[in-house]
XYZ file of C-alpha atoms in Angstrom:
572
model
C -31.245 0.545 -96.728
C -28.350 2.895 -97.442
C -26.011 3.481 -94.475
C -24.464 6.957 -94.214
C -21.580 7.677 -91.843
C -21.178 11.186 -90.467
C -17.467 12.103 -90.857
C -17.428 14.194 -87.678
C -16.461 12.715 -84.320
C -18.244 14.453 -81.425
C -17.184 14.455 -77.813
C -20.633 13.313 -76.714
C -23.745 11.935 -78.439
C -26.978 12.432 -76.483
C -30.071 10.419 -77.430
C -33.243 12.274 -76.442
C -33.954 15.953 -75.817
C -36.275 15.852 -72.800
C -35.408 16.552 -69.182
C -32.439 14.185 -68.888
C -31.052 14.737 -72.377
C -31.561 18.478 -72.242
C -29.788 18.768 -68.908
C -26.860 16.600 -70.042
C -26.473 18.627 -73.241
C -26.698 21.907 -71.316
C -24.021 20.981 -68.761
C -21.666 19.328 -71.240
C -21.876 22.081 -73.868
C -21.352 24.735 -71.193
C -18.278 22.776 -70.062
C -16.770 22.912 -73.561
C -17.768 19.563 -75.085
C -18.932 19.296 -78.694
C -22.302 17.572 -78.385
C -24.604 16.012 -80.976
C -28.189 15.301 -79.915
C -30.540 12.855 -81.643
C -34.258 13.583 -81.364
C -36.870 11.222 -82.824
C -39.376 13.989 -83.538
C -39.314 17.386 -85.223
C -37.977 20.680 -83.933
C -40.699 22.466 -81.973
C -41.008 25.810 -80.228
C -43.760 26.754 -77.788
C -43.442 30.370 -78.932
C -44.061 29.663 -82.614
C -45.731 26.234 -82.755
C -47.891 26.167 -79.618
C -51.579 27.058 -79.159
C -51.276 28.864 -75.839
C -53.745 31.622 -76.759
C -56.092 29.656 -79.044
C -59.729 29.623 -77.907
C -61.426 26.251 -77.936
C -64.232 27.670 -80.071
C -61.668 28.528 -82.762
C -61.814 24.877 -83.782
C -64.885 22.982 -85.044
C -63.740 20.200 -82.702
C -63.771 22.612 -79.733
C -60.436 21.245 -78.532
C -61.666 17.668 -78.116
C -59.150 14.930 -77.429
C -58.347 12.206 -79.950
C -56.059 9.198 -80.264
C -53.413 11.450 -81.784
C -53.974 14.156 -79.127
C -55.056 12.300 -75.971
C -54.843 15.428 -73.802
C -56.837 17.666 -76.126
C -56.573 19.151 -79.591
C -54.323 22.018 -78.484
C -52.058 20.078 -76.132
C -48.431 20.879 -76.819
C -47.213 17.282 -76.966
C -46.784 15.391 -80.238
C -47.246 11.773 -79.274
C -49.428 9.545 -77.166
C -49.997 5.973 -76.049
C -50.516 4.935 -79.661
C -48.263 6.122 -82.483
C -48.879 4.946 -86.030
C -46.178 2.573 -87.191
C -44.602 2.275 -83.719
C -46.317 -0.666 -82.021
C -45.437 -2.479 -78.820
C -46.747 -5.764 -77.491
C -47.723 -7.411 -74.206
C -47.266 -10.825 -72.700
C -50.630 -12.518 -72.043
C -52.341 -11.335 -68.883
C -50.145 -8.265 -68.453
C -50.587 -4.604 -69.296
C -48.560 -1.458 -69.860
C -49.639 1.686 -71.689
C -46.527 3.308 -73.152
C -46.728 7.057 -73.723
C -44.111 8.477 -76.069
C -43.426 12.049 -77.156
C -41.917 12.629 -80.566
C -40.744 16.266 -80.595
C -37.930 18.481 -79.396
C -38.114 18.543 -75.615
C -40.054 15.267 -75.415
C -42.447 15.004 -72.486
C -41.280 18.276 -70.937
C -43.764 19.864 -73.350
C -46.605 18.010 -71.694
C -46.077 17.397 -67.988
C -47.853 19.067 -65.056
C -44.725 20.811 -63.704
C -45.200 19.194 -60.271
C -41.587 19.207 -59.084
C -41.238 17.236 -55.843
C -37.878 16.138 -54.515
C -37.440 12.564 -53.379
C -36.870 12.491 -49.620
C -34.311 10.569 -47.539
C -36.714 7.628 -47.037
C -37.222 7.313 -50.789
C -33.611 6.241 -51.286
C -33.660 3.545 -48.558
C -36.977 1.785 -48.968
C -35.564 -1.720 -48.503
C -33.941 -0.754 -45.210
C -37.256 0.594 -43.961
C -39.711 -2.107 -45.024
C -37.774 -4.908 -46.756
C -39.290 -4.334 -50.203
C -37.373 -3.507 -53.373
C -33.807 -2.285 -52.953
C -31.971 0.703 -51.547
C -30.328 3.125 -53.930
C -26.503 3.206 -53.957
C -26.809 6.908 -53.121
C -28.714 8.780 -50.457
C -30.564 12.065 -50.403
C -27.439 13.851 -49.210
C -25.636 12.750 -52.398
C -28.155 14.345 -54.739
C -29.287 17.322 -52.655
C -26.650 19.738 -54.060
C -27.932 19.049 -57.575
C -31.554 19.517 -56.525
C -30.441 22.940 -55.263
C -28.769 23.733 -58.579
C -31.884 22.706 -60.522
C -34.046 24.920 -58.299
C -31.839 27.921 -58.938
C -31.506 27.354 -62.682
C -35.083 26.396 -63.578
C -37.134 28.174 -60.920
C -39.793 26.560 -58.719
C -42.433 27.958 -56.393
C -43.337 26.487 -53.032
C -43.180 27.037 -49.318
C -40.554 25.867 -46.845
C -42.797 23.635 -44.716
C -40.251 21.301 -43.118
C -42.629 18.372 -43.700
C -41.308 14.850 -43.120
C -39.647 13.296 -46.197
C -40.717 16.263 -48.387
C -37.445 18.218 -48.604
C -37.781 21.945 -49.113
C -36.019 23.736 -51.929
C -34.946 27.176 -53.028
C -38.485 28.363 -53.695
C -40.112 31.330 -55.379
C -43.288 32.595 -53.654
C -46.312 30.317 -54.158
C -49.599 31.672 -55.552
C -52.537 31.994 -53.149
C -55.027 29.091 -52.949
C -58.129 29.352 -55.095
C -61.637 29.152 -53.592
C -62.085 25.409 -53.966
C -58.605 24.868 -52.575
C -59.537 26.825 -49.440
C -62.458 24.438 -49.097
C -60.058 21.488 -49.360
C -57.875 23.018 -46.643
C -60.869 23.356 -44.325
C -61.942 19.756 -44.858
C -58.429 18.414 -44.471
C -57.995 20.313 -41.206
C -61.064 18.526 -39.799
C -59.395 15.186 -40.574
C -55.923 16.170 -39.446
C -54.568 15.781 -42.985
C -51.755 18.148 -43.972
C -52.011 20.461 -46.972
C -48.926 22.134 -48.439
C -48.360 24.826 -51.027
C -47.725 23.057 -54.303
C -44.226 22.890 -55.786
C -44.369 23.619 -59.490
C -41.621 24.673 -61.891
C -43.576 27.754 -62.973
C -42.197 31.208 -62.331
C -44.027 33.539 -59.985
C -41.239 36.116 -60.322
C -38.890 37.033 -63.145
C -36.096 34.472 -62.990
C -32.877 34.168 -64.986
C -34.264 36.416 -67.713
C -37.594 34.593 -68.017
C -40.804 36.439 -67.107
C -43.246 35.461 -64.389
C -46.343 33.468 -65.329
C -49.235 35.677 -66.407
C -51.802 33.086 -65.222
C -53.362 31.982 -68.516
C -53.378 28.429 -67.003
C -52.626 26.745 -70.339
C -49.295 25.160 -69.401
C -50.066 21.960 -71.291
C -50.176 23.798 -74.588
C -46.585 25.037 -74.335
C -45.629 28.319 -72.692
C -44.910 31.008 -75.289
C -43.399 33.284 -72.624
C -41.109 30.578 -71.244
C -42.497 30.995 -67.744
C -42.754 27.276 -67.056
C -40.111 24.629 -67.510
C -39.533 22.796 -70.735
C -36.234 21.472 -71.970
C -36.065 23.588 -75.174
C -36.753 26.833 -73.318
C -34.541 26.432 -70.261
C -31.820 23.974 -71.301
C -31.451 23.616 -75.059
C -31.634 27.299 -75.900
C -28.552 28.241 -73.829
C -26.797 25.027 -74.906
C -27.289 26.013 -78.556
C -26.000 29.460 -77.645
C -22.588 27.984 -76.856
C -22.215 26.959 -80.500
C -21.232 23.467 -79.339
C -24.583 21.662 -79.586
C -25.847 20.143 -82.850
C -29.412 18.793 -82.856
C -30.406 16.155 -85.418
C -34.191 15.886 -85.553
C -36.355 13.088 -86.998
C -33.650 10.643 -85.881
C -35.023 7.286 -84.646
C -32.117 5.713 -82.771
C -31.565 2.081 -83.744
C -28.500 0.961 -81.770
C -25.314 2.052 -80.080
C -22.294 1.047 -82.093
C -19.294 -0.433 -80.273
C -15.683 -1.340 -80.945
C -13.800 -4.565 -80.314
C -13.288 -3.608 -76.673
C -17.001 -3.182 -76.221
C -16.868 0.594 -75.821
C -19.397 2.834 -77.531
C -18.309 4.514 -80.751
C -21.542 6.281 -81.697
C -25.228 5.813 -82.463
C -26.961 4.626 -85.616
C -30.391 5.995 -86.442
C -33.065 6.000 -89.137
C -33.991 9.394 -90.539
C -37.787 9.558 -90.461
C -37.893 11.752 -93.560
C -35.783 9.796 -96.040
C -35.817 6.422 -94.181
C -32.067 6.088 -94.635
C -29.799 4.847 -91.873
C -27.077 7.133 -90.538
C -24.409 6.885 -87.875
C -22.974 9.645 -85.725
C -19.686 8.947 -83.981
C -18.828 10.104 -80.478
C -16.325 9.389 -77.709
C -19.094 9.216 -75.101
C -22.762 8.261 -75.421
C -25.502 9.550 -73.087
C -28.892 7.833 -73.278
C -31.952 9.877 -72.320
C -34.638 8.554 -74.632
C -37.060 7.642 -71.760
C -36.736 4.627 -69.483
C -38.318 2.125 -71.870
C -36.836 3.576 -75.062
C -33.372 3.551 -73.493
C -33.804 -0.096 -72.483
C -34.944 -0.899 -76.014
C -31.886 0.787 -77.472
C -29.495 -1.076 -75.178
C -31.173 -4.437 -75.815
C -31.017 -3.856 -79.582
C -27.279 -3.046 -79.331
C -25.914 -6.565 -79.437
C -22.340 -7.457 -80.384
C -19.815 -10.230 -79.652
C -18.787 -8.357 -76.496
C -22.388 -7.671 -75.517
C -24.430 -10.655 -76.771
C -27.418 -9.874 -74.521
C -27.334 -6.168 -75.310
C -25.056 -3.337 -74.295
C -24.616 -2.889 -70.524
C -26.623 -6.043 -69.925
C -24.195 -8.597 -68.542
C -26.331 -8.506 -65.386
C -29.468 -9.359 -67.360
C -31.194 -6.476 -65.584
C -31.757 -4.155 -68.562
C -35.512 -3.839 -68.987
C -36.200 -5.149 -65.456
C -37.817 -3.322 -62.493
C -40.068 -1.226 -64.722
C -42.272 1.099 -62.649
C -44.967 3.758 -62.998
C -46.925 5.703 -60.389
C -50.204 4.224 -59.281
C -53.190 6.413 -60.063
C -56.879 6.745 -59.215
C -59.296 9.659 -58.808
C -62.285 10.603 -56.684
C -64.528 13.621 -57.273
C -67.278 15.273 -55.301
C -69.822 18.037 -55.861
C -70.205 20.771 -53.257
C -73.387 22.770 -52.588
C -71.278 25.675 -51.271
C -69.879 26.104 -54.795
C -73.184 25.869 -56.691
C -74.638 29.067 -58.139
C -71.892 31.304 -56.782
C -70.903 34.565 -58.311
C -68.042 34.365 -60.827
C -64.810 35.836 -59.524
C -61.180 35.934 -60.427
C -59.647 32.451 -60.223
C -56.418 33.376 -61.975
C -53.503 31.113 -61.367
C -51.025 28.719 -62.925
C -51.915 25.699 -65.024
C -52.161 23.378 -62.040
C -53.230 23.256 -58.427
C -51.794 25.737 -55.926
C -51.847 23.184 -53.102
C -51.335 19.438 -52.674
C -51.658 16.829 -49.960
C -48.402 14.999 -49.152
C -48.303 11.411 -47.915
C -49.640 11.567 -44.375
C -49.572 7.926 -43.289
C -45.983 7.440 -42.117
C -47.038 6.759 -38.528
C -50.252 4.839 -39.314
C -50.909 1.110 -39.080
C -51.681 -0.050 -42.617
C -51.648 -3.129 -44.869
C -49.341 -1.747 -47.580
C -45.816 -0.370 -47.473
C -45.406 2.754 -49.572
C -47.376 5.962 -49.732
C -49.057 8.345 -52.140
C -49.891 12.007 -52.406
C -53.112 13.663 -53.547
C -53.271 16.127 -56.411
C -56.242 18.473 -56.370
C -58.311 19.718 -59.285
C -61.400 21.820 -59.794
C -62.325 25.481 -60.174
C -63.493 27.515 -63.112
C -60.869 27.279 -65.804
C -61.470 27.619 -69.532
C -64.151 25.042 -70.445
C -63.470 22.779 -73.386
C -65.265 20.098 -75.366
C -67.284 17.799 -73.132
C -67.058 19.925 -69.967
C -69.735 19.037 -67.402
C -70.524 16.025 -69.578
C -72.215 14.268 -66.696
C -74.526 17.145 -65.829
C -77.603 14.915 -66.076
C -76.297 12.948 -63.092
C -75.971 15.919 -60.755
C -78.455 18.643 -61.733
C -81.102 17.246 -59.436
C -78.940 16.909 -56.331
C -79.679 20.198 -54.653
C -83.186 20.862 -55.972
C -86.482 18.996 -55.917
C -86.347 17.903 -59.539
C -86.512 14.586 -61.420
C -83.117 13.003 -62.046
C -81.798 12.151 -65.487
C -82.175 13.460 -69.016
C -80.066 16.564 -68.504
C -82.829 18.969 -69.514
C -82.835 21.487 -72.360
C -83.268 25.187 -73.164
C -82.973 27.907 -70.542
C -83.031 25.467 -67.619
C -80.049 23.526 -68.986
C -78.112 26.750 -69.617
C -78.797 27.863 -66.065
C -77.680 24.459 -64.754
C -74.347 24.866 -66.530
C -73.912 28.334 -65.050
C -74.808 27.149 -61.564
C -72.873 23.899 -61.502
C -69.711 24.859 -63.359
C -66.872 24.946 -60.860
C -68.784 23.054 -58.170
C -66.855 19.781 -58.599
C -63.559 19.181 -56.824
C -61.415 16.100 -57.342
C -58.468 14.263 -55.855
C -56.019 12.219 -57.913
C -53.782 9.830 -56.009
C -50.242 9.258 -57.216
C -48.568 6.425 -55.353
C -45.383 4.417 -55.279
C -45.156 1.130 -57.162
C -42.772 -1.416 -55.667
C -39.813 -2.254 -57.929
C -40.032 -5.931 -58.858
C -37.790 -8.045 -61.080
C -40.796 -9.703 -62.746
C -42.106 -6.404 -64.146
C -40.085 -5.793 -67.274
C -39.825 -5.100 -70.976
C -37.872 -7.103 -73.532
C -37.365 -7.209 -77.278
C -40.237 -8.885 -79.098
C -38.461 -11.222 -81.568
C -41.366 -11.197 -84.004
C -42.326 -7.521 -84.417
C -40.515 -4.485 -85.827
C -41.733 -0.930 -86.244
C -42.013 0.888 -89.564
C -38.300 1.759 -89.317
C -37.377 -1.919 -89.064
C -36.367 -1.601 -85.406
C -37.436 -4.475 -83.090
C -40.107 -3.325 -80.641
C -40.671 -3.872 -76.914
C -42.863 -6.512 -75.310
C -44.120 -5.673 -71.825
C -44.696 -7.884 -68.784
C -46.214 -5.733 -66.020
C -48.791 -6.419 -63.320
C -49.873 -4.582 -60.203
C -49.458 -6.460 -56.928
C -51.515 -6.361 -53.734
C -49.191 -3.600 -52.503
C -50.488 -1.243 -55.177
C -54.131 -2.367 -54.935
C -54.260 -1.890 -51.162
C -52.536 1.470 -51.417
C -55.139 2.707 -53.903
C -57.940 1.330 -51.734
C -56.609 3.523 -48.919
C -56.408 6.526 -51.248
C -59.993 5.964 -52.383
C -61.266 5.774 -48.814
C -59.274 8.802 -47.670
C -60.415 10.905 -50.631
C -64.050 9.966 -50.099
C -63.826 10.863 -46.418
C -62.277 14.158 -47.377
C -65.152 14.982 -49.744
C -67.591 14.314 -46.924
C -65.556 16.390 -44.458
C -65.743 19.249 -46.937
C -69.544 18.967 -47.029
C -69.786 17.467 -50.502
C -71.252 14.397 -52.154
C -69.035 11.801 -53.834
C -69.994 11.340 -57.472
C -69.121 7.676 -57.991
C -69.470 4.492 -55.932
C -66.420 2.906 -54.318
C -64.798 0.520 -56.848
C -64.598 -3.091 -55.713
C -61.527 -5.301 -55.361
C -62.553 -6.955 -58.633
C -62.398 -3.498 -60.205
C -58.943 -2.930 -58.752
C -60.307 -0.162 -56.534
C -60.234 2.046 -59.608
C -56.476 1.821 -60.212
C -55.433 2.921 -63.692
C -53.421 0.648 -65.958
C -49.649 0.821 -65.434
C -48.135 3.416 -67.759
C -51.179 5.718 -67.640
C -49.573 8.176 -65.204
C -46.518 8.525 -67.520
C -43.957 8.273 -64.731
C -42.027 5.340 -66.243
C -38.752 4.672 -64.457
C -36.463 1.730 -63.784
C -35.274 -0.652 -66.563
C -31.561 0.316 -66.324
C -31.081 0.700 -62.591
C -28.026 1.894 -60.752
C -26.232 -0.266 -58.182
C -22.786 -1.039 -56.839
C -22.839 -4.724 -57.879
C -22.298 -5.218 -61.656
C -23.922 -8.626 -61.374
C -27.220 -7.036 -60.340
C -27.306 -3.555 -61.880
C -26.287 -2.190 -65.313
C -25.140 1.209 -63.967
C -22.933 2.380 -61.139
C -23.838 5.162 -58.709
C -22.924 7.778 -61.332
C -25.309 6.301 -63.927
C -22.304 4.974 -65.853
C -22.490 1.516 -67.444
C -20.480 -1.111 -65.574
C -19.839 -2.873 -68.897
C -18.851 0.158 -71.011
C -17.272 3.110 -69.234
C -18.211 5.649 -71.931
C -21.970 4.923 -71.795
C -24.214 6.885 -69.394
C -27.969 7.099 -68.785
C -29.701 10.319 -67.688
C -33.438 9.694 -68.005
C -35.642 7.826 -65.511
C -34.096 4.427 -66.284
C -31.478 4.505 -63.459
C -34.150 4.844 -60.717
C -33.996 2.051 -58.136
C -37.366 2.973 -56.712
C -40.108 5.221 -57.945
C -41.311 6.934 -54.758
C -44.734 8.548 -55.027
C -43.166 11.812 -56.179
C -43.365 13.061 -59.730
C -40.077 12.108 -61.319
C -38.885 15.038 -63.431
C -37.071 16.964 -60.692
C -35.069 13.877 -59.758
C -34.300 13.143 -63.426
C -32.965 16.696 -63.804
C -30.855 16.497 -60.643
C -29.434 13.055 -61.489
C -28.712 14.133 -65.066
C -26.807 17.210 -63.879
C -24.868 15.085 -61.377
C -23.997 12.555 -64.106
C -22.988 15.273 -66.565
C -20.702 16.842 -63.953
C -19.137 13.413 -63.458
C -18.555 13.075 -67.203
C -16.854 16.468 -67.239
C -14.626 15.367 -64.364
C -13.686 12.118 -66.129
C -12.954 13.956 -69.363
C -10.763 16.479 -67.591
C -8.909 13.622 -65.921
C -8.413 11.860 -69.254
C -10.525 8.892 -68.148
C -12.897 9.066 -71.116
């Protein structure tokens, strides 16, 4: 393979263009640095490449999902758990489903925009229950950057003052929909709190971007820029400085280093011509996703870093985490056969249920929150696919078969929007034995060694999901509904999804004050190489049950500010 060296020397090379990479590039370019960004996928714009206004019936596939488009034909994300030519492997008896996005903006083109801050307890888990480790920073250390992210990106919510759910600088939240009012009534009977959701979707014009017009198709890419994605909010102004260069189709292979062990740049394979290139930079920022960043560091071996760059501790790849996940759904006679009415809103729930068990006796340590779904949004392929299991529930009719003709059409009209569901998202305990490493026997189609995963749930996660199942089922009953599925058994893991399915991967390159135990210091700077930083989810010491993007953005901004300070002081 031909190796081509870029003659330019940049101030900073950023690997990855998602939340962490986009924020680092934005802050550094605004501060005057010349930045080069490597993105494994193509350039992509929601305004010109997305399918925000495409009707499902415009396609013969009616928007159905596929292996290449696991969230539907018109989903904005290019990627998935399986990518042709980019395998990964597992150790026997373990599992991990690795979702990757290959496009400008990465997973910020796909996510649900749920933007919860970590709370004070989330940074000191070990001190509270003896599991995992405490972070080297506390909530007070990151709070100023959460505030800055709120003001730059825009987020709606309500200042509730709820325990360990810090409030932010919120835009007004949208009103609850009908089924969400039903959830609030049922939760009140059980004494369970319900809060206005906190989504990075604009409900007012904000920093030149218009308010959401309630098409509810956020997952397809927002052509108006009313929700958050890295290209819209971060990369566009960074490019406007004239100091950001984006190299697309660049599969990063390794970080190059000098004799002192400091980074000198990044080598990559161009996906179009399959040639290997190198960009040179004085500082390298990794934001390729927690697992991809670990892979890159482990593949960057040299005499000074025989176990991989920043890995003298042996902790790179360790403490891999994802959110736990399981769902419960119920059908509600109050919602059957109702008149259609306006259910406009954003592409996500307007309310959520925070973790409510802080003061309860329980047999697991860490909590979860419940995300709510339902209502009458645009139906796609397979909607109401289980209608034959429910169309007899509220009438004296034989069960099964689904029916046909006018009766079946009427059933669809009557039952559509009568199902409400709860999806638990819980905290996984950080454990040394859950990790990824380089598989010595497998390379991808670019010749880059791939990852092998070793991940298992523990009883902590199983018992937490059991609690979530029981609470959700009680909530359905309190709302006057009927649960649609039986309670999963212990042998079925209480319905817990495989690790990696929730796509909240964090850990692998954790921060810590002790270089013998953690690859990064409290500023996400490598202990072993002072000009290497990480700004994706890899530095997380714990996962919390909160969706991770808002914390990635805040940490990335904090790290980028630190880089600017070091550069100004001549320390980089």
